PDB file of N, CA, C and O in Angstrom:
ATOM      1  N   MET N1100       2.682  -3.071 -14.759  1.00  0.00           N
ATOM      2  CA  MET N1100       3.584  -3.348 -13.803  1.00  0.00           C
ATOM      3  C   MET N1100       3.068  -3.257 -12.197  1.00  0.00           C
ATOM      4  O   MET N1100       3.322  -4.180 -11.616  1.00  0.00           O
ATOM      5  N   SER N1101       2.251  -2.318 -12.094  1.00  0.00           N
ATOM      6  CA  SER N1101       1.894  -2.192 -10.647  1.00  0.00           C
ATOM      7  C   SER N1101       1.019  -3.258 -10.303  1.00  0.00           C
ATOM      8  O   SER N1101       1.122  -3.594  -9.179  1.00  0.00           O
ATOM      9  N   LYS N1102       0.063  -3.867 -11.120  1.00  0.00           N
ATOM     10  CA  LYS N1102      -0.745  -4.820 -10.918  1.00  0.00           C
ATOM     11  C   LYS N1102       0.008  -6.252 -10.732  1.00  0.00           C
ATOM     12  O   LYS N1102      -0.556  -7.202  -9.780  1.00  0.00           O
ATOM     13  N   SER N1103       1.335  -6.457 -11.111  1.00  0.00           N
ATOM     14  CA  SER N1103       2.057  -7.458 -10.843  1.00  0.00           C
ATOM     15  C   SER N1103       2.387  -7.460  -9.499  1.00  0.00           C
ATOM     16  O   SER N1103       2.940  -8.621  -8.848  1.00  0.00           O
ATOM     17  N   LYS N1104       2.556  -6.199  -8.854  1.00  0.00           N
ATOM     18  CA  LYS N1104       3.062  -6.093  -7.529  1.00  0.00           C
ATOM     19  C   LYS N1104       1.842  -6.117  -6.428  1.00  0.00           C
ATOM     20  O   LYS N1104       1.999  -6.603  -5.251  1.00  0.00           O
ATOM     21  N   LEU N1105       0.906  -5.653  -6.754  1.00  0.00           N
ATOM     22  CA  LEU N1105      -0.443  -5.651  -5.993  1.00  0.00           C
ATOM     23  C   LEU N1105      -1.546  -5.645  -6.665  1.00  0.00           C
ATOM     24  O   LEU N1105      -1.846  -4.560  -7.614  1.00  0.00           O
ATOM     25  N   ASN N1106      -2.392  -6.513  -6.492  1.00  0.00           N
ATOM     26  CA  ASN N1106      -3.663  -6.665  -7.380  1.00  0.00           C
ATOM     27  C   ASN N1106      -4.771  -6.856  -6.359  1.00  0.00           C
ATOM     28  O   ASN N1106      -4.800  -8.096  -6.030  1.00  0.00           O
ATOM     29  N   PHE N1107      -5.440  -5.800  -6.042  1.00  0.00           N
ATOM     30  CA  PHE N1107      -6.537  -5.988  -5.283  1.00  0.00           C
ATOM     31  C   PHE N1107      -7.770  -6.933  -5.838  1.00  0.00           C
ATOM     32  O   PHE N1107      -8.565  -7.314  -4.737  1.00  0.00           O
ATOM     33  N   THR N1108      -7.898  -7.241  -6.953  1.00  0.00           N
ATOM     34  CA  THR N1108      -8.683  -8.401  -7.303  1.00  0.00           C
ATOM     35  C   THR N1108      -8.416  -9.658  -6.757  1.00  0.00           C
ATOM     36  O   THR N1108      -9.231 -10.500  -6.678  1.00  0.00           O
ATOM     37  N   GLU N1109      -7.177  -9.707  -6.405  1.00  0.00           N
ATOM     38  CA  GLU N1109      -6.666 -11.064  -5.884  1.00  0.00           C
ATOM     39  C   GLU N1109      -6.478 -10.972  -4.296  1.00  0.00           C
ATOM     40  O   GLU N1109      -5.946 -11.983  -3.777  1.00  0.00           O
ATOM     41  N   TRP N1110      -6.726  -9.877  -3.697  1.00  0.00           N
ATOM     42  CA  TRP N1110      -6.504  -9.497  -2.435  1.00  0.00           C
ATOM     43  C   TRP N1110      -7.031 -10.748  -1.577  1.00  0.00           C
ATOM     44  O   TRP N1110      -6.129 -11.204  -0.519  1.00  0.00           O
ATOM     45  N   THR N1111      -8.224 -11.315  -1.645  1.00  0.00           N
ATOM     46  CA  THR N1111      -8.545 -12.166  -0.796  1.00  0.00           C
ATOM     47  C   THR N1111      -7.993 -13.566  -0.886  1.00  0.00           C
ATOM     48  O   THR N1111      -8.205 -14.512   0.087  1.00  0.00           O
ATOM     49  N   SER N1112      -7.508 -13.923  -1.831  1.00  0.00           N
ATOM     50  CA  SER N1112      -6.715 -15.034  -2.068  1.00  0.00           C
ATOM     51  C   SER N1112      -5.145 -14.877  -1.520  1.00  0.00           C
ATOM     52  O   SER N1112      -4.601 -16.035  -1.266  1.00  0.00           O
ATOM     53  N   TYR N1113      -4.608 -13.838  -0.932  1.00  0.00           N
ATOM     54  CA  TYR N1113      -3.417 -13.675  -0.293  1.00  0.00           C
ATOM     55  C   TYR N1113      -3.795 -14.161   0.998  1.00  0.00           C
ATOM     56  O   TYR N1113      -4.619 -13.975   1.723  1.00  0.00           O
ATOM     57  N   SER N1114      -2.356 -14.918   1.556  1.00  0.00           N
ATOM     58  CA  SER N1114      -2.404 -15.222   3.073  1.00  0.00           C
ATOM     59  C   SER N1114      -2.520 -13.920   3.871  1.00  0.00           C
ATOM     60  O   SER N1114      -2.158 -12.840   3.443  1.00  0.00           O
ATOM     61  N   PRO N1115      -2.814 -14.212   5.073  1.00  0.00           N
ATOM     62  CA  PRO N1115      -2.852 -12.894   6.022  1.00  0.00           C
ATOM     63  C   PRO N1115      -1.455 -12.326   6.016  1.00  0.00           C
ATOM     64  O   PRO N1115      -1.283 -11.222   5.943  1.00  0.00           O
ATOM     65  N   GLU N1116      -0.273 -13.320   6.065  1.00  0.00           N
ATOM     66  CA  GLU N1116       1.026 -12.817   6.036  1.00  0.00           C
ATOM     67  C   GLU N1116       1.316 -11.777   4.854  1.00  0.00           C
ATOM     68  O   GLU N1116       1.984 -10.986   4.901  1.00  0.00           O
ATOM     69  N   LYS N1117       0.902 -12.403   3.664  1.00  0.00           N
ATOM     70  CA  LYS N1117       1.051 -11.624   2.432  1.00  0.00           C
ATOM     71  C   LYS N1117       0.323 -10.563   2.430  1.00  0.00           C
ATOM     72  O   LYS N1117       0.724  -9.348   1.938  1.00  0.00           O
ATOM     73  N   GLN N1118      -0.906 -10.440   2.982  1.00  0.00           N
ATOM     74  CA  GLN N1118      -1.760  -9.323   2.972  1.00  0.00           C
ATOM     75  C   GLN N1118      -1.029  -8.029   3.813  1.00  0.00           C
ATOM     76  O   GLN N1118      -0.906  -7.072   3.631  1.00  0.00           O
ATOM     77  N   LYS N1119      -0.543  -8.639   4.841  1.00  0.00           N
ATOM     78  CA  LYS N1119       0.124  -7.715   6.046  1.00  0.00           C
ATOM     79  C   LYS N1119       1.520  -7.182   5.220  1.00  0.00           C
ATOM     80  O   LYS N1119       1.780  -5.884   5.444  1.00  0.00           O
ATOM     81  N   GLU N1120       2.244  -8.054   4.455  1.00  0.00           N
ATOM     82  CA  GLU N1120       3.491  -7.540   3.784  1.00  0.00           C
ATOM     83  C   GLU N1120       3.089  -6.622   2.670  1.00  0.00           C
ATOM     84  O   GLU N1120       3.727  -5.604   2.620  1.00  0.00           O
ATOM     85  N   LYS N1121       2.177  -6.852   1.928  1.00  0.00           N
ATOM     86  CA  LYS N1121       1.702  -6.004   0.798  1.00  0.00           C
ATOM     87  C   LYS N1121       1.263  -4.557   1.353  1.00  0.00           C
ATOM     88  O   LYS N1121       1.696  -3.522   0.873  1.00  0.00           O
ATOM     89  N   ALA N1122       0.500  -4.594   2.466  1.00  0.00           N
ATOM     90  CA  ALA N1122       0.012  -3.437   3.128  1.00  0.00           C
ATOM     91  C   ALA N1122       1.127  -2.578   3.481  1.00  0.00           C
ATOM     92  O   ALA N1122       1.347  -1.462   3.368  1.00  0.00           O
ATOM     93  N   ALA N1123       2.223  -3.179   4.265  1.00  0.00           N
ATOM     94  CA  ALA N1123       3.290  -2.493   4.841  1.00  0.00           C
ATOM     95  C   ALA N1123       3.978  -1.810   3.620  1.00  0.00           C
ATOM     96  O   ALA N1123       4.544  -0.754   3.677  1.00  0.00           O
ATOM     97  N   LYS N1124       4.291  -2.529   2.360  1.00  0.00           N
ATOM     98  CA  LYS N1124       4.892  -2.223   1.231  1.00  0.00           C
ATOM     99  C   LYS N1124       4.173  -0.931   0.815  1.00  0.00           C
ATOM    100  O   LYS N1124       4.811  -0.088   0.206  1.00  0.00           O
ATOM    101  N   MET N1125       2.764  -1.055   0.616  1.00  0.00           N
ATOM    102  CA  MET N1125       2.234   0.055   0.139  1.00  0.00           C
ATOM    103  C   MET N1125       2.388   1.345   0.742  1.00  0.00           C
ATOM    104  O   MET N1125       2.573   2.472   0.322  1.00  0.00           O
ATOM    105  N   TYR N1126       2.288   1.199   2.083  1.00  0.00           N
ATOM    106  CA  TYR N1126       2.582   2.590   2.993  1.00  0.00           C
ATOM    107  C   TYR N1126       3.906   3.045   2.948  1.00  0.00           C
ATOM    108  O   TYR N1126       4.216   4.342   2.925  1.00  0.00           O
ATOM    109  N   SER N1127       4.889   2.189   3.006  1.00  0.00           N
ATOM    110  CA  SER N1127       6.361   2.500   2.463  1.00  0.00           C
ATOM    111  C   SER N1127       6.622   3.212   1.330  1.00  0.00           C
ATOM    112  O   SER N1127       7.090   4.385   1.351  1.00  0.00           O
ATOM    113  N   GLU N1128       6.027   2.895   0.177  1.00  0.00           N
ATOM    114  CA  GLU N1128       6.162   3.305  -1.088  1.00  0.00           C
ATOM    115  C   GLU N1128       5.314   4.852  -1.045  1.00  0.00           C
ATOM    116  O   GLU N1128       5.958   5.720  -1.482  1.00  0.00           O
ATOM    117  N   LEU N1129       4.184   4.903  -0.408  1.00  0.00           N
ATOM    118  CA  LEU N1129       3.505   6.077  -0.378  1.00  0.00           C
ATOM    119  C   LEU N1129       4.206   7.062   0.527  1.00  0.00           C
ATOM    120  O   LEU N1129       4.462   8.288   0.202  1.00  0.00           O
ATOM    121  N   ASN N1130       4.819   6.468   1.751  1.00  0.00           N
ATOM    122  CA  ASN N1130       5.445   7.430   2.628  1.00  0.00           C
ATOM    123  C   ASN N1130       6.941   8.014   2.058  1.00  0.00           C
ATOM    124  O   ASN N1130       7.247   9.224   2.375  1.00  0.00           O
ATOM    125  N   LYS N1131       7.363   7.153   1.124  1.00  0.00           N
ATOM    126  CA  LYS N1131       8.638   7.610   0.312  1.00  0.00           C
ATOM    127  C   LYS N1131       8.431   8.728  -0.796  1.00  0.00           C
ATOM    128  O   LYS N1131       9.162   9.304  -1.351  1.00  0.00           O
ATOM    129  N   GLY N1132       7.199   8.828  -1.111  1.00  0.00           N
ATOM    130  CA  GLY N1132       6.639   9.539  -2.330  1.00  0.00           C
ATOM    131  C   GLY N1132       6.676   8.853  -3.456  1.00  0.00           C
ATOM    132  O   GLY N1132       6.880   9.303  -4.689  1.00  0.00           O
ATOM    133  N   ALA N1133       7.036   7.504  -3.573  1.00  0.00           N
ATOM    134  CA  ALA N1133       7.141   6.791  -4.723  1.00  0.00           C
ATOM    135  C   ALA N1133       6.084   6.342  -5.391  1.00  0.00           C
ATOM    136  O   ALA N1133       5.980   5.778  -6.520  1.00  0.00           O
ATOM    137  N   MET N1134       4.783   6.514  -4.638  1.00  0.00           N
ATOM    138  CA  MET N1134       3.505   6.171  -5.103  1.00  0.00           C
ATOM    139  C   MET N1134       2.588   7.264  -5.204  1.00  0.00           C
ATOM    140  O   MET N1134       2.560   8.007  -4.035  1.00  0.00           O
ATOM    141  N   PRO N1135       1.880   7.716  -6.062  1.00  0.00           N
ATOM    142  CA  PRO N1135       2.021   7.089  -7.524  1.00  0.00           C
ATOM    143  C   PRO N1135       3.251   7.493  -8.162  1.00  0.00           C
ATOM    144  O   PRO N1135       4.011   8.400  -7.862  1.00  0.00           O
ATOM    145  N   PRO N1136       3.666   6.705  -9.203  1.00  0.00           N
ATOM    146  CA  PRO N1136       4.867   7.022 -10.080  1.00  0.00           C
ATOM    147  C   PRO N1136       5.042   8.587 -10.433  1.00  0.00           C
ATOM    148  O   PRO N1136       4.157   9.279 -10.574  1.00  0.00           O
ATOM    149  N   LYS N1137       6.065   8.821 -10.759  1.00  0.00           N
ATOM    150  CA  LYS N1137       6.622  10.248 -10.910  1.00  0.00           C
ATOM    151  C   LYS N1137       5.698  10.850 -12.239  1.00  0.00           C
ATOM    152  O   LYS N1137       5.021  11.846 -12.179  1.00  0.00           O
ATOM    153  N   ALA N1138       5.623   9.865 -13.137  1.00  0.00           N
ATOM    154  CA  ALA N1138       4.777  10.425 -14.517  1.00  0.00           C
ATOM    155  C   ALA N1138       3.407  10.577 -14.108  1.00  0.00           C
ATOM    156  O   ALA N1138       2.757  11.623 -14.431  1.00  0.00           O
ATOM    157  N   ALA N1139       2.838   9.868 -13.342  1.00  0.00           N
ATOM    158  CA  ALA N1139       1.386  10.027 -12.868  1.00  0.00           C
ATOM    159  C   ALA N1139       1.189  11.170 -11.956  1.00  0.00           C
ATOM    160  O   ALA N1139       0.269  11.870 -12.154  1.00  0.00           O
ATOM    161  N   ARG N1140       2.125  11.456 -11.361  1.00  0.00           N
ATOM    162  CA  ARG N1140       2.041  12.764 -10.353  1.00  0.00           C
ATOM    163  C   ARG N1140       2.194  13.858 -11.010  1.00  0.00           C
ATOM    164  O   ARG N1140       1.255  14.878 -10.857  1.00  0.00           O
ATOM    165  N   GLU N1141       3.059  13.878 -12.067  1.00  0.00           N
ATOM    166  CA  GLU N1141       3.304  15.214 -12.829  1.00  0.00           C
ATOM    167  C   GLU N1141       1.903  15.336 -13.788  1.00  0.00           C
ATOM    168  O   GLU N1141       1.534  16.628 -13.947  1.00  0.00           O
ATOM    169  N   LYS N1142       1.332  14.170 -14.455  1.00  0.00           N
ATOM    170  CA  LYS N1142       0.151  14.508 -15.328  1.00  0.00           C
ATOM    171  C   LYS N1142      -1.086  14.750 -14.473  1.00  0.00           C
ATOM    172  O   LYS N1142      -1.993  15.322 -14.875  1.00  0.00           O
ATOM    173  N   SER N1143      -1.221  14.133 -13.280  1.00  0.00           N
ATOM    174  CA  SER N1143      -2.267  14.445 -12.479  1.00  0.00           C
ATOM    175  C   SER N1143      -2.188  14.612 -11.128  1.00  0.00           C
ATOM    176  O   SER N1143      -2.023  13.893 -10.134  1.00  0.00           O
ATOM    177  N   PRO N1144      -1.778  15.778 -10.691  1.00  0.00           N
ATOM    178  CA  PRO N1144      -1.391  16.267  -9.440  1.00  0.00           C
ATOM    179  C   PRO N1144      -2.413  15.873  -8.392  1.00  0.00           C
ATOM    180  O   PRO N1144      -1.937  15.597  -7.143  1.00  0.00           O
ATOM    181  N   GLY N1145      -3.593  15.644  -8.779  1.00  0.00           N
ATOM    182  CA  GLY N1145      -4.636  15.430  -7.719  1.00  0.00           C
ATOM    183  C   GLY N1145      -4.586  13.750  -7.238  1.00  0.00           C
ATOM    184  O   GLY N1145      -5.403  13.482  -6.388  1.00  0.00           O
ATOM    185  N   LEU N1146      -3.722  13.092  -8.028  1.00  0.00           N
ATOM    186  CA  LEU N1146      -3.606  11.784  -7.502  1.00  0.00           C
ATOM    187  C   LEU N1146      -2.668  11.683  -6.276  1.00  0.00           C
ATOM    188  O   LEU N1146      -2.649  10.582  -5.530  1.00  0.00           O
ATOM    189  N   ILE N1147      -1.974  12.767  -5.895  1.00  0.00           N
ATOM    190  CA  ILE N1147      -1.066  12.645  -4.967  1.00  0.00           C
ATOM    191  C   ILE N1147      -1.590  12.616  -3.575  1.00  0.00           C
ATOM    192  O   ILE N1147      -2.461  13.483  -3.284  1.00  0.00           O
ATOM    193  N   PRO N1148      -1.614  11.391  -2.836  1.00  0.00           N
ATOM    194  CA  PRO N1148      -2.194  11.285  -1.645  1.00  0.00           C
ATOM    195  C   PRO N1148      -1.802  12.360  -0.499  1.00  0.00           C
ATOM    196  O   PRO N1148      -0.644  12.845  -0.567  1.00  0.00           O
ATOM    197  N   THR N1149      -2.702  12.968   0.224  1.00  0.00           N
ATOM    198  CA  THR N1149      -2.373  13.885   1.277  1.00  0.00           C
ATOM    199  C   THR N1149      -1.730  13.082   2.461  1.00  0.00           C
ATOM    200  O   THR N1149      -1.710  11.883   2.511  1.00  0.00           O
ATOM    201  N   LYS N1150      -1.315  13.756   3.226  1.00  0.00           N
ATOM    202  CA  LYS N1150      -0.518  13.292   4.478  1.00  0.00           C
ATOM    203  C   LYS N1150      -1.696  12.518   5.236  1.00  0.00           C
ATOM    204  O   LYS N1150      -1.394  11.622   6.033  1.00  0.00           O
ATOM    205  N   GLU N1151      -2.733  13.157   5.418  1.00  0.00           N
ATOM    206  CA  GLU N1151      -3.731  12.524   6.132  1.00  0.00           C
ATOM    207  C   GLU N1151      -4.300  11.043   5.445  1.00  0.00           C
ATOM    208  O   GLU N1151      -4.470   9.904   6.132  1.00  0.00           O
ATOM    209  N   GLN N1152      -4.298  11.057   4.042  1.00  0.00           N
ATOM    210  CA  GLN N1152      -4.528   9.672   3.368  1.00  0.00           C
ATOM    211  C   GLN N1152      -3.434   8.755   3.669  1.00  0.00           C
ATOM    212  O   GLN N1152      -3.750   7.692   3.801  1.00  0.00           O
ATOM    213  N   ILE N1153      -2.394   9.300   3.544  1.00  0.00           N
ATOM    214  CA  ILE N1153      -1.107   8.392   3.934  1.00  0.00           C
ATOM    215  C   ILE N1153      -1.215   7.833   5.378  1.00  0.00           C
ATOM    216  O   ILE N1153      -1.028   6.645   5.694  1.00  0.00           O
ATOM    217  N   ASP N1154      -1.677   8.532   6.191  1.00  0.00           N
ATOM    218  CA  ASP N1154      -1.750   8.136   7.670  1.00  0.00           C
ATOM    219  C   ASP N1154      -2.877   6.954   7.741  1.00  0.00           C
ATOM    220  O   ASP N1154      -2.604   6.137   8.865  1.00  0.00           O
ATOM    221  N   ILE N1155      -3.842   7.125   7.089  1.00  0.00           N
ATOM    222  CA  ILE N1155      -4.973   6.321   7.145  1.00  0.00           C
ATOM    223  C   ILE N1155      -4.504   4.922   6.448  1.00  0.00           C
ATOM    224  O   ILE N1155      -4.629   3.733   7.032  1.00  0.00           O
ATOM    225  N   ILE N1156      -3.465   4.918   5.596  1.00  0.00           N
ATOM    226  CA  ILE N1156      -2.979   3.491   4.884  1.00  0.00           C
ATOM    227  C   ILE N1156      -2.049   3.078   5.867  1.00  0.00           C
ATOM    228  O   ILE N1156      -2.003   1.997   6.160  1.00  0.00           O
ATOM    229  N   LYS N1157      -1.313   3.895   6.702  1.00  0.00           N
ATOM    230  CA  LYS N1157      -0.422   3.456   7.740  1.00  0.00           C
ATOM    231  C   LYS N1157      -1.162   2.533   8.874  1.00  0.00           C
ATOM    232  O   LYS N1157      -0.792   1.647   9.195  1.00  0.00           O
ATOM    233  N   LYS N1158      -2.208   3.340   9.235  1.00  0.00           N
ATOM    234  CA  LYS N1158      -3.030   2.786  10.189  1.00  0.00           C
ATOM    235  C   LYS N1158      -3.545   1.428   9.960  1.00  0.00           C
ATOM    236  O   LYS N1158      -3.664   0.305  10.551  1.00  0.00           O
ATOM    237  N   TRP N1159      -4.236   1.225   8.477  1.00  0.00           N
ATOM    238  CA  TRP N1159      -4.526   0.207   8.038  1.00  0.00           C
ATOM    239  C   TRP N1159      -3.498  -0.931   7.855  1.00  0.00           C
ATOM    240  O   TRP N1159      -3.635  -2.097   8.213  1.00  0.00           O
ATOM    241  N   SER N1160      -2.238  -0.531   7.468  1.00  0.00           N
ATOM    242  CA  SER N1160      -1.273  -1.387   7.279  1.00  0.00           C
ATOM    243  C   SER N1160      -0.833  -2.169   8.684  1.00  0.00           C
ATOM    244  O   SER N1160      -0.400  -3.242   8.714  1.00  0.00           O
ATOM    245  N   GLU N1161      -0.975  -1.307   9.740  1.00  0.00           N
ATOM    246  CA  GLU N1161      -0.444  -1.740  11.100  1.00  0.00           C
ATOM    247  C   GLU N1161      -1.721  -2.583  11.758  1.00  0.00           C
ATOM    248  O   GLU N1161      -1.282  -3.145  12.802  1.00  0.00           O
ATOM    249  N   SER N1162      -2.768  -2.529  11.070  1.00  0.00           N
ATOM    250  CA  SER N1162      -3.950  -3.322  11.813  1.00  0.00           C
ATOM    251  C   SER N1162      -4.073  -4.723  11.588  1.00  0.00           C
ATOM    252  O   SER N1162      -4.660  -5.550  12.264  1.00  0.00           O
ATOM    253  N   PHE N1163      -3.020  -5.124  10.723  1.00  0.00           N
ATOM    254  CA  PHE N1163      -2.981  -6.654  10.463  1.00  0.00           C
ATOM    255  C   PHE N1163      -2.355  -7.278  11.682  1.00  0.00           C
ATOM    256  O   PHE N1163      -1.270  -6.807  12.057  1.00  0.00           O
ATOM    257  N   PRO N1164      -2.779  -8.452  12.094  1.00  0.00           N
ATOM    258  CA  PRO N1164      -2.317  -9.197  13.411  1.00  0.00           C
ATOM    259  C   PRO N1164      -0.939  -9.744  12.804  1.00  0.00           C
ATOM    260  O   PRO N1164      -0.453  -9.943  11.885  1.00  0.00           O
ATOM    261  N   SER N1165      -0.110  -9.825  14.067  1.00  0.00           N
ATOM    262  CA  SER N1165       1.319 -10.151  13.740  1.00  0.00           C
ATOM    263  C   SER N1165       1.345 -11.514  13.967  1.00  0.00           C
ATOM    264  O   SER N1165       0.480 -12.049  14.671  1.00  0.00           O
ATOM    265  N   ASP N1166       2.382 -12.121  13.212  1.00  0.00           N
ATOM    266  CA  ASP N1166       2.418 -13.531  13.250  1.00  0.00           C
ATOM    267  C   ASP N1166       3.400 -13.748  14.578  1.00  0.00           C
ATOM    268  O   ASP N1166       4.535 -13.493  14.439  1.00  0.00           O
ATOM    269  N   ASN N1167       2.770 -14.094  15.628  1.00  0.00           N
ATOM    270  CA  ASN N1167       3.695 -14.500  16.983  1.00  0.00           C
ATOM    271  C   ASN N1167       4.179 -16.129  17.180  1.00  0.00           C
ATOM    272  O   ASN N1167       3.990 -16.315  18.171  1.00  0.00           O
ATOM    273  N   LYS N1168       4.555 -16.553  16.192  1.00  0.00           N
ATOM    274  CA  LYS N1168       4.904 -17.852  16.300  1.00  0.00           C
ATOM    275  C   LYS N1168       6.216 -17.967  17.019  1.00  0.00           C
ATOM    276  O   LYS N1168       7.312 -17.397  16.981  1.00  0.00           O
TER     277      LYS N1168
END
């Protein structure tokens, strides 16, 4: 299921707008605690990203240029 929403093997084929959108969505899901999924978090607590790691994803997601048309 997750690969249908975000597949890094296809990342370079995404338009810049789609990359920005996907990165923002990734940050949003991480920030809400929805990623990784609950079952994965329970099975492997080490997968839960730290606040610092989430902040890195936030900065990365904000690094995409805005479309100022």
